[in-house]
Amino acid sequence: MTRAAAIEAATDYLDQGGFAADLARRVAIPTESQNPDRAADLGRYVDSEMRAALEPLGFTCTVHPNPAANGGPFLVAVRREPGAVKTVFSYGHGDVIRGQDAQWRSGIGPWALVQEGEKLYGRGTADNKGQHTVNIAALAAVLKARGGRLGFNVVLLIETGEEVGSPGLDAFCKTQREAWGANLFLASDGPRLSPERPTLYCGSRGAMNFDLSVDLRSGAHHSGNWGGLLADPGIILAHAIASIAGPTGQIRIPEWVPKELPAGVRRALADCTVGGGEDGPAVDAWWGEPGLSPAERVYGWCSFDVLAFRTGNPEAPVNAIPGRATAHCQIRFVVGVDSDQFLPALRRHLDRHGFPQVEVTLARAAYFRATRLDPDHPYVHFALGSVEKTLGMKPALLPNLGGSLPNDVFADTLGLPTVWVPHSYAACSQHAPNEHVLLPVMRQGLAMMAGLFWDLGEADDSIAA
């Protein structure tokens, strides 16, 4: 009944093949939430696969319908122990993006787990099946080492709609907050700062997607007959976008960026070096907000990107001036800016710069909001100390993830201090063909989560304050 025994049991699970066997079964369920034809697979993942994994560990599992129309189901697994004063809330999502089957390289595909060296390939290995598989196994290891006890209660929520914006999650959690009675949030998603450095983060940047369009006329007209006479919507839209961000990516709309980088955020990021490992792209040091380090730009500031731009027929261009141009854009934003003012501020900016014909449309009604737990929160220090004790190295602490998650539901709706411990890395190809995880990172993840769960079982009541 020792901490070391729990960590050993967790790493043995990977070394002896249990992790790969469980993950292979989960990857094989094609839980594409963007594909309406996969609704039955979403249900199968939570009602069969997750239930079968959790009930033997003493969890009571209930599958709940989604209050949002066409939203995937939720699994709530609850494990309570007599006398336990802390309740840890954890989370994962069983849905994945579309498999993109034809785009994977030869020898691998989205729905079969394949190991090549230290990489495990398959859709959902990184996002998020592999990560919640690690955490469930770590809980099992602590239960084994502690003779059937954890020392705290657990509420685990598995949703099946994160990849489509988590519809219904906030409404569902509002109805369950009092029943769950949680004190702490601890879960895993997203990448580490770099493959070799364990990482914790305290929230996430928000994300808002919107469309810009210039619709001047119906149909296209011959460029020889009409060139110089008809306004080109592609040129107008290109200039409008250029007014939003400068040639090095600096945002030019004041309402879209914070007034300053908080001192606590700057301190937390002082020793953080962004890197995706040997498979990741090189950072463009000249891009983005001037005067900030790469870590400050992605974890402490806002960014604007054009994700898609279309005018005419790019696949088969013809000599005709198109009548319409569109761009799909995104803002990633941090705490300290008012996201409700993004689009009104953009409208004012475009009008002020002579682009009244550019239409602005929110891409979808729901979007992820920015969250950030104070890096000096006692629970953050507790988790940092536990991970360092297990691995013998100082983990990176990010005030928030550069990407976006429904963390606002857990931080704001449930009112929990939120700490995330990711088990992936930035070059894992999530949301792309050839998605994979690194076995050494997953092994470290199993060790540090087993250590963290063990330490939570021994902590006094003050951590729940």
Coordinates of C-alpha atoms in Angstrom, one line a residue:
M1 CA 0.0 0.0 0.0
T2 CA 2.5 2.6 -1.2
R3 CA 2.6 5.5 -3.6
A4 CA 5.4 3.7 -5.5
A5 CA 3.3 0.6 -5.9
A6 CA 0.5 2.6 -7.4
I7 CA 2.9 4.2 -9.9
E8 CA 4.4 0.8 -10.8
A9 CA 0.9 -0.7 -11.3
A10 CA 0.1 2.2 -13.7
T11 CA 3.2 1.9 -15.8
D12 CA 3.0 -1.9 -15.9
Y13 CA -0.4 -1.5 -17.5
L14 CA 1.4 0.1 -20.5
D15 CA 4.5 -2.1 -20.4
Q16 CA 2.4 -5.3 -20.4
G17 CA 0.1 -4.3 -23.2
G18 CA -3.0 -3.3 -21.4
F19 CA -3.0 0.3 -22.5
A20 CA -2.7 -0.6 -26.2
A21 CA -5.4 -3.3 -26.0
D22 CA -7.9 -1.0 -24.4
L23 CA -7.1 1.9 -26.7
A24 CA -7.3 -0.3 -29.8
R25 CA -10.9 -1.3 -28.8
R26 CA -11.8 2.4 -28.3
V27 CA -10.2 3.7 -31.5
A28 CA -12.1 1.0 -33.4
I29 CA -15.4 2.7 -32.5
P30 CA -15.8 5.4 -35.2
T31 CA -17.3 8.1 -33.0
E32 CA -17.3 10.9 -35.5
S33 CA -19.6 13.5 -33.9
Q34 CA -19.5 15.6 -37.2
N35 CA -21.1 12.7 -39.0
P36 CA -24.8 12.2 -38.3
D37 CA -24.6 8.6 -39.4
R38 CA -22.4 7.8 -36.4
A39 CA -25.0 8.6 -33.7
A40 CA -25.2 4.9 -32.7
D41 CA -21.4 4.7 -32.3
L42 CA -21.5 7.6 -29.9
G43 CA -24.0 5.8 -27.8
R44 CA -22.0 2.5 -28.0
Y45 CA -18.9 4.2 -26.8
V46 CA -20.4 5.5 -23.6
D47 CA -23.0 2.9 -22.9
S48 CA -20.8 -0.1 -23.6
E49 CA -17.1 0.6 -23.7
M50 CA -16.9 3.2 -20.9
R51 CA -19.4 1.5 -18.7
A52 CA -17.5 -1.8 -19.0
A53 CA -14.3 0.0 -18.0
L54 CA -15.7 1.9 -15.0
E55 CA -18.2 -0.3 -13.3
P56 CA -15.6 -2.9 -12.2
L57 CA -13.8 0.0 -10.4
G58 CA -16.9 0.7 -8.3
F59 CA -18.5 3.5 -10.4
T60 CA -22.2 3.8 -10.9
C61 CA -22.7 4.7 -14.5
T62 CA -25.7 6.5 -16.0
V63 CA -26.1 7.6 -19.7
H64 CA -28.0 10.8 -20.0
P65 CA -29.6 12.2 -23.2
N66 CA -28.4 15.5 -24.4
P67 CA -30.7 18.5 -23.8
A68 CA -29.5 20.0 -27.1
A69 CA -31.2 18.8 -30.3
N70 CA -29.1 16.2 -32.1
G71 CA -26.5 16.3 -29.4
G72 CA -24.7 13.2 -28.4
P73 CA -25.3 11.4 -25.0
F74 CA -23.4 12.0 -21.8
L75 CA -22.0 9.3 -19.5
V76 CA -21.8 10.2 -15.8
A77 CA -19.8 7.8 -13.6
V78 CA -19.9 8.4 -9.9
R79 CA -17.8 6.7 -7.2
R80 CA -18.3 7.7 -3.6
E81 CA -16.5 6.5 -0.5
P82 CA -17.7 6.6 3.1
G83 CA -16.1 9.5 4.9
A84 CA -14.5 11.1 1.9
V85 CA -14.6 14.9 2.0
K86 CA -13.2 15.7 -1.4
T87 CA -15.0 15.1 -4.7
V88 CA -12.8 15.2 -7.8
F89 CA -14.6 16.0 -11.1
S90 CA -12.9 14.6 -14.2
Y91 CA -13.8 14.7 -17.8
G92 CA -13.1 13.3 -21.3
H93 CA -14.7 13.2 -24.6
G94 CA -15.3 10.1 -26.6
D95 CA -16.1 11.8 -29.9
V96 CA -13.5 12.4 -32.6
I97 CA -13.4 14.5 -35.8
R98 CA -14.0 12.8 -39.1
G99 CA -11.7 10.0 -39.9
Q100 CA -10.4 11.4 -43.2
D101 CA -9.7 7.8 -44.1
A102 CA -8.4 8.4 -47.6
Q103 CA -5.8 10.9 -46.5
W104 CA -3.8 8.7 -44.0
R105 CA -0.5 7.4 -45.3
S106 CA -0.1 3.8 -46.4
G107 CA -0.1 1.2 -43.7
I108 CA -2.2 3.2 -41.1
G109 CA -5.8 4.4 -40.9
P110 CA -8.2 6.0 -38.4
W111 CA -10.0 3.0 -37.0
A112 CA -7.2 0.5 -36.2
L113 CA -4.5 1.1 -33.7
V114 CA -1.0 0.7 -35.2
Q115 CA 2.3 0.9 -33.4
E116 CA 5.4 2.1 -35.2
G117 CA 8.4 2.5 -32.9
E118 CA 7.3 4.8 -30.1
K119 CA 4.2 6.1 -31.9
L120 CA 0.6 4.7 -31.6
Y121 CA -1.5 5.8 -34.6
G122 CA -5.3 6.0 -34.8
R123 CA -8.1 8.6 -34.7
G124 CA -8.7 9.6 -31.1
T125 CA -5.4 8.4 -29.7
A126 CA -4.4 11.9 -28.8
D127 CA -7.9 13.6 -28.9
N128 CA -9.2 12.3 -26.5
K129 CA -9.5 8.6 -26.1
G130 CA -5.9 7.9 -25.2
Q131 CA -5.9 10.7 -22.6
H132 CA -8.9 9.6 -20.6
T133 CA -7.7 6.0 -21.0
V134 CA -4.6 7.0 -19.1
N135 CA -6.6 8.7 -16.3
I136 CA -9.0 5.8 -15.8
A137 CA -6.0 3.4 -15.6
A138 CA -4.3 5.6 -13.1
L139 CA -7.4 5.5 -10.9
A140 CA -7.5 1.7 -11.2
A141 CA -3.8 1.6 -10.2
V142 CA -4.4 3.6 -7.0
L143 CA -7.4 1.5 -6.1
K144 CA -5.3 -1.6 -6.5
A145 CA -2.4 -0.3 -4.4
R146 CA -4.7 1.2 -1.7
G147 CA -6.8 -2.0 -1.3
G148 CA -9.9 -0.7 -3.0
R149 CA -9.9 2.8 -1.7
L150 CA -9.0 6.2 -3.3
G151 CA -9.5 8.5 -0.3
F152 CA -11.8 10.8 -2.3
N153 CA -15.0 10.7 -4.4
V154 CA -14.9 10.9 -8.2
V155 CA -17.4 12.2 -10.7
L156 CA -16.3 11.4 -14.3
L157 CA -18.2 12.9 -17.2
I158 CA -17.6 11.6 -20.7
E159 CA -19.3 13.7 -23.4
T160 CA -19.7 12.9 -27.1
G161 CA -19.9 16.3 -28.8
E162 CA -16.7 18.2 -27.9
E163 CA -15.6 18.3 -31.6
V164 CA -18.9 20.0 -32.6
G165 CA -18.7 22.7 -29.8
S166 CA -20.1 20.7 -26.8
P167 CA -23.8 21.3 -27.5
G168 CA -25.9 20.9 -24.4
L169 CA -22.9 20.5 -22.0
D170 CA -23.5 23.7 -20.2
A171 CA -27.2 23.2 -19.8
F172 CA -26.7 19.6 -18.6
C173 CA -24.0 20.6 -16.0
K174 CA -26.3 23.4 -14.7
T175 CA -28.9 20.7 -13.7
Q176 CA -26.3 18.5 -12.0
R177 CA -24.1 20.9 -10.1
E178 CA -25.6 20.4 -6.7
A179 CA -26.0 16.7 -7.1
W180 CA -22.3 16.2 -8.0
G181 CA -21.0 18.5 -5.2
A182 CA -17.5 18.6 -6.6
N183 CA -14.5 20.5 -5.2
L184 CA -11.8 20.1 -7.8
F185 CA -11.5 19.6 -11.5
L186 CA -8.7 17.4 -12.9
A187 CA -8.7 16.1 -16.5
S188 CA -6.5 15.7 -19.6
D189 CA -6.7 17.0 -23.1
G190 CA -4.6 19.0 -25.5
P191 CA -0.8 18.9 -25.9
R192 CA 2.2 19.5 -23.6
L193 CA 4.4 22.5 -24.0
S194 CA 6.9 20.2 -25.6
P195 CA 7.2 16.4 -25.9
E196 CA 9.9 16.0 -23.2
R197 CA 8.4 18.3 -20.6
P198 CA 5.3 17.4 -18.4
T199 CA 2.8 20.3 -18.4
L200 CA -0.1 21.6 -16.4
Y201 CA -2.4 24.3 -17.6
C202 CA -5.2 26.2 -15.7
G203 CA -7.7 27.1 -18.4
S204 CA -8.0 27.6 -22.2
R205 CA -8.1 30.3 -24.7
G206 CA -11.5 31.0 -26.1
A207 CA -12.4 30.5 -29.8
M208 CA -14.9 32.4 -32.0
N209 CA -15.3 31.5 -35.6
F210 CA -16.9 33.9 -38.1
D211 CA -17.4 34.4 -41.8
L212 CA -16.6 37.4 -43.9
S213 CA -18.3 37.7 -47.3
V214 CA -18.5 40.1 -50.2
D215 CA -21.5 39.4 -52.4
L216 CA -21.6 41.9 -55.3
R217 CA -23.6 40.3 -58.0
S218 CA -25.1 37.0 -59.3
G219 CA -22.7 35.0 -61.3
A220 CA -19.3 35.7 -62.9
H221 CA -18.5 37.9 -65.9
H222 CA -15.7 37.6 -68.6
S223 CA -12.6 39.4 -67.4
G224 CA -11.7 40.6 -70.9
N225 CA -15.1 42.3 -71.3
W226 CA -15.5 43.5 -67.7
G227 CA -12.1 43.7 -66.2
G228 CA -11.6 47.2 -64.9
L229 CA -15.3 47.9 -64.9
L230 CA -16.6 45.4 -62.3
A231 CA -15.4 45.5 -58.7
D232 CA -13.5 42.3 -57.7
P233 CA -14.9 40.8 -54.5
G234 CA -11.7 38.9 -53.8
I235 CA -9.6 42.0 -53.9
I236 CA -12.1 43.9 -51.7
L237 CA -12.1 41.1 -49.1
A238 CA -8.3 40.7 -49.2
H239 CA -7.9 44.4 -48.4
A240 CA -10.5 44.2 -45.6
I241 CA -8.6 41.3 -44.0
A242 CA -5.4 43.2 -44.4
S243 CA -6.9 46.0 -42.4
I244 CA -7.7 43.6 -39.5
A245 CA -4.1 42.3 -39.1
G246 CA -0.8 43.6 -40.2
P247 CA 1.7 41.9 -42.5
T248 CA 3.3 40.2 -39.5
G249 CA 0.0 39.1 -37.9
Q250 CA -0.4 41.8 -35.4
I251 CA -4.1 42.5 -34.6
R252 CA -5.2 46.0 -35.4
I253 CA -8.6 46.1 -33.6
P254 CA -7.9 47.2 -30.0
E255 CA -11.0 45.5 -28.7
W256 CA -9.6 42.1 -29.7
V257 CA -6.6 42.1 -27.5
P258 CA -6.0 42.6 -23.7
K259 CA -4.7 45.9 -22.4
E260 CA -1.7 44.1 -20.9
L261 CA -0.1 40.8 -20.1
P262 CA -0.7 40.1 -16.4
A263 CA 2.4 39.9 -14.3
G264 CA 1.4 36.4 -13.0
V265 CA 1.0 35.1 -16.5
R266 CA 4.4 36.5 -17.5
R267 CA 6.0 34.9 -14.5
A268 CA 4.5 31.5 -15.3
L269 CA 5.6 31.6 -18.9
A270 CA 9.1 32.9 -18.2
D271 CA 10.7 29.4 -18.4
C272 CA 8.4 28.0 -21.1
T273 CA 9.8 27.2 -24.5
V274 CA 7.3 26.3 -27.2
G275 CA 8.1 23.3 -29.3
G276 CA 6.4 20.5 -31.1
G277 CA 9.4 18.1 -31.1
E278 CA 11.2 16.9 -34.2
D279 CA 7.9 16.5 -36.1
G280 CA 6.6 20.0 -35.3
P281 CA 7.0 23.1 -37.5
A282 CA 9.5 25.8 -36.6
V283 CA 8.1 28.8 -34.8
D284 CA 8.1 32.0 -36.9
A285 CA 9.8 34.4 -34.5
W286 CA 8.7 37.4 -36.5
W287 CA 5.0 36.6 -36.5
G288 CA 2.4 37.9 -34.1
E289 CA 2.3 40.6 -31.3
P290 CA 5.7 42.3 -31.1
G291 CA 7.5 42.4 -27.8
L292 CA 6.2 39.1 -26.6
S293 CA 8.0 35.7 -26.4
P294 CA 6.5 32.8 -28.4
A295 CA 5.0 31.4 -25.2
E296 CA 3.4 34.7 -24.4
R297 CA 2.0 35.0 -27.8
V298 CA 0.2 31.7 -27.8
Y299 CA -0.7 31.4 -24.1
G300 CA -1.0 35.0 -23.0
W301 CA -2.4 36.9 -26.0
C302 CA -5.0 36.8 -28.7
S303 CA -4.6 35.6 -32.3
F304 CA -6.5 36.1 -35.6
D305 CA -6.3 33.6 -38.4
V306 CA -7.9 33.2 -41.8
L307 CA -8.7 29.4 -41.9
A308 CA -10.2 29.4 -45.5
F309 CA -10.5 32.0 -48.3
R310 CA -12.5 31.4 -51.5
T311 CA -13.2 33.5 -54.6
G312 CA -14.1 32.2 -58.0
N313 CA -13.4 28.5 -58.6
P314 CA -9.9 27.7 -57.2
E315 CA -10.0 24.1 -58.4
A316 CA -10.6 25.1 -62.1
P317 CA -10.0 28.9 -62.5
V318 CA -11.6 30.6 -65.5
N319 CA -11.2 34.0 -67.0
A320 CA -14.1 35.6 -65.3
I321 CA -14.6 38.1 -62.4
P322 CA -16.5 36.3 -59.6
G323 CA -19.4 37.9 -58.0
R324 CA -18.7 36.6 -54.5
A325 CA -15.8 36.0 -52.1
T326 CA -15.8 34.5 -48.6
A327 CA -13.4 33.9 -45.8
H328 CA -13.8 31.7 -42.7
C329 CA -11.9 33.3 -39.8
Q330 CA -11.2 32.7 -36.2
I331 CA -10.1 34.6 -33.1
R332 CA -8.4 32.7 -30.3
F333 CA -8.6 34.9 -27.2
V334 CA -7.6 35.0 -23.5
V335 CA -9.2 36.3 -20.3
G336 CA -9.2 40.0 -20.2
V337 CA -11.1 40.8 -23.4
D338 CA -14.9 40.9 -23.9
S339 CA -15.7 38.4 -26.6
D340 CA -19.3 39.7 -26.9
Q341 CA -17.8 42.8 -28.4
F342 CA -15.7 41.1 -31.1
L343 CA -18.1 41.3 -33.9
P344 CA -19.6 44.7 -33.1
A345 CA -16.0 46.0 -33.0
L346 CA -15.2 44.4 -36.3
R347 CA -18.3 45.9 -37.9
R348 CA -17.2 49.4 -36.7
H349 CA -13.7 48.8 -37.9
L350 CA -14.7 47.7 -41.4
D351 CA -17.1 50.6 -41.8
R352 CA -14.4 53.0 -40.6
H353 CA -12.0 51.6 -43.2
G354 CA -14.3 51.8 -46.1
F355 CA -15.6 48.2 -46.3
P356 CA -19.4 48.5 -45.7
Q357 CA -20.0 45.8 -48.3
V358 CA -18.2 43.1 -46.2
E359 CA -20.7 41.1 -44.3
V360 CA -19.9 39.6 -40.9
T361 CA -21.6 36.5 -39.7
L362 CA -21.0 34.4 -36.6
A363 CA -20.2 30.9 -37.8
R364 CA -22.2 29.2 -35.1
A365 CA -24.2 30.3 -32.1
A366 CA -22.0 28.5 -29.5
Y367 CA -18.3 29.2 -29.0
F368 CA -15.7 28.4 -26.3
R369 CA -15.1 31.2 -23.8
A370 CA -11.7 32.0 -22.3
T371 CA -10.9 30.8 -18.8
R372 CA -7.8 31.0 -16.5
L373 CA -7.4 29.8 -13.0
D374 CA -4.9 31.9 -11.0
P375 CA -1.5 30.2 -11.3
D376 CA -1.0 30.8 -7.6
H377 CA -4.1 28.8 -6.6
P378 CA -3.2 26.3 -3.8
Y379 CA -4.5 23.4 -5.9
V380 CA -2.2 24.4 -8.8
H381 CA 0.8 24.3 -6.4
F382 CA -0.4 21.0 -5.0
A383 CA -0.5 19.4 -8.5
L384 CA 2.8 20.9 -9.5
G385 CA 4.5 19.4 -6.4
S386 CA 2.9 16.0 -7.0
V387 CA 4.1 15.8 -10.6
E388 CA 7.6 16.9 -9.7
K389 CA 7.8 14.4 -6.9
T390 CA 6.8 11.6 -9.3
L391 CA 9.0 12.5 -12.3
G392 CA 11.8 14.3 -10.7
M393 CA 11.5 17.3 -13.0
K394 CA 9.8 20.6 -12.8
P395 CA 6.7 20.6 -15.0
A396 CA 5.7 23.6 -17.2
L397 CA 2.8 25.6 -15.9
L398 CA 0.7 27.3 -18.6
P399 CA -1.9 29.9 -17.4
N400 CA -4.1 28.5 -20.2
L401 CA -4.0 26.2 -23.2
G402 CA -3.4 27.9 -26.5
G403 CA -6.3 25.9 -27.9
S404 CA -9.9 25.9 -26.8
L405 CA -12.0 23.6 -24.6
P406 CA -15.4 23.8 -22.8
N407 CA -13.5 24.7 -19.7
D408 CA -15.9 27.6 -19.0
V409 CA -18.5 25.0 -18.2
F410 CA -16.3 23.6 -15.5
A411 CA -14.8 26.8 -14.2
D412 CA -17.8 29.1 -14.4
T413 CA -21.0 26.9 -14.5
L414 CA -19.7 24.3 -12.0
G415 CA -17.5 26.9 -10.1
L416 CA -14.4 24.6 -9.9
P417 CA -10.7 25.3 -9.8
T418 CA -9.5 23.6 -13.0
V419 CA -6.2 21.9 -13.7
W420 CA -5.5 20.0 -16.9
V421 CA -2.6 17.6 -17.2
P422 CA -2.2 16.8 -21.0
H423 CA -0.7 13.6 -22.3
S424 CA -0.2 14.6 -25.9
Y425 CA 2.2 16.9 -27.8
A426 CA 1.7 19.6 -30.4
A427 CA 2.8 17.6 -33.4
C428 CA 0.5 14.7 -32.8
S429 CA -1.6 15.4 -35.9
Q430 CA -4.9 15.7 -34.0
H431 CA -7.7 16.9 -36.3
A432 CA -5.5 15.7 -39.2
P433 CA -4.5 12.4 -40.9
N434 CA -2.0 10.2 -39.1
E435 CA -3.1 11.2 -35.6
H436 CA -0.8 9.5 -33.0
V437 CA 0.5 9.6 -29.4
L438 CA 4.0 9.0 -28.1
L439 CA 4.4 5.9 -25.8
P440 CA 7.0 7.6 -23.5
V441 CA 4.6 10.5 -23.0
M442 CA 1.7 8.1 -22.2
R443 CA 3.9 6.2 -19.8
Q444 CA 4.8 9.4 -18.0
G445 CA 1.2 10.3 -18.0
L446 CA 0.2 7.1 -16.2
A447 CA 2.9 7.6 -13.6
M448 CA 2.2 11.2 -12.8
M449 CA -1.6 10.7 -12.7
A450 CA -1.2 7.7 -10.4
G451 CA 1.0 9.8 -8.2
L452 CA -1.4 12.7 -8.3
F453 CA -4.5 10.6 -7.5
W454 CA -2.5 8.9 -4.6
D455 CA -1.6 12.3 -3.2
L456 CA -5.2 13.6 -3.4
G457 CA -6.2 10.6 -1.3
E458 CA -3.7 11.6 1.4
A459 CA -4.3 15.4 1.3
D460 CA -6.1 17.1 4.1
D461 CA -9.3 19.0 3.8
S462 CA -7.7 22.4 3.0
I463 CA -7.1 21.6 -0.7
A464 CA -10.9 21.6 -1.2
A465 CA -11.2 25.1 0.0

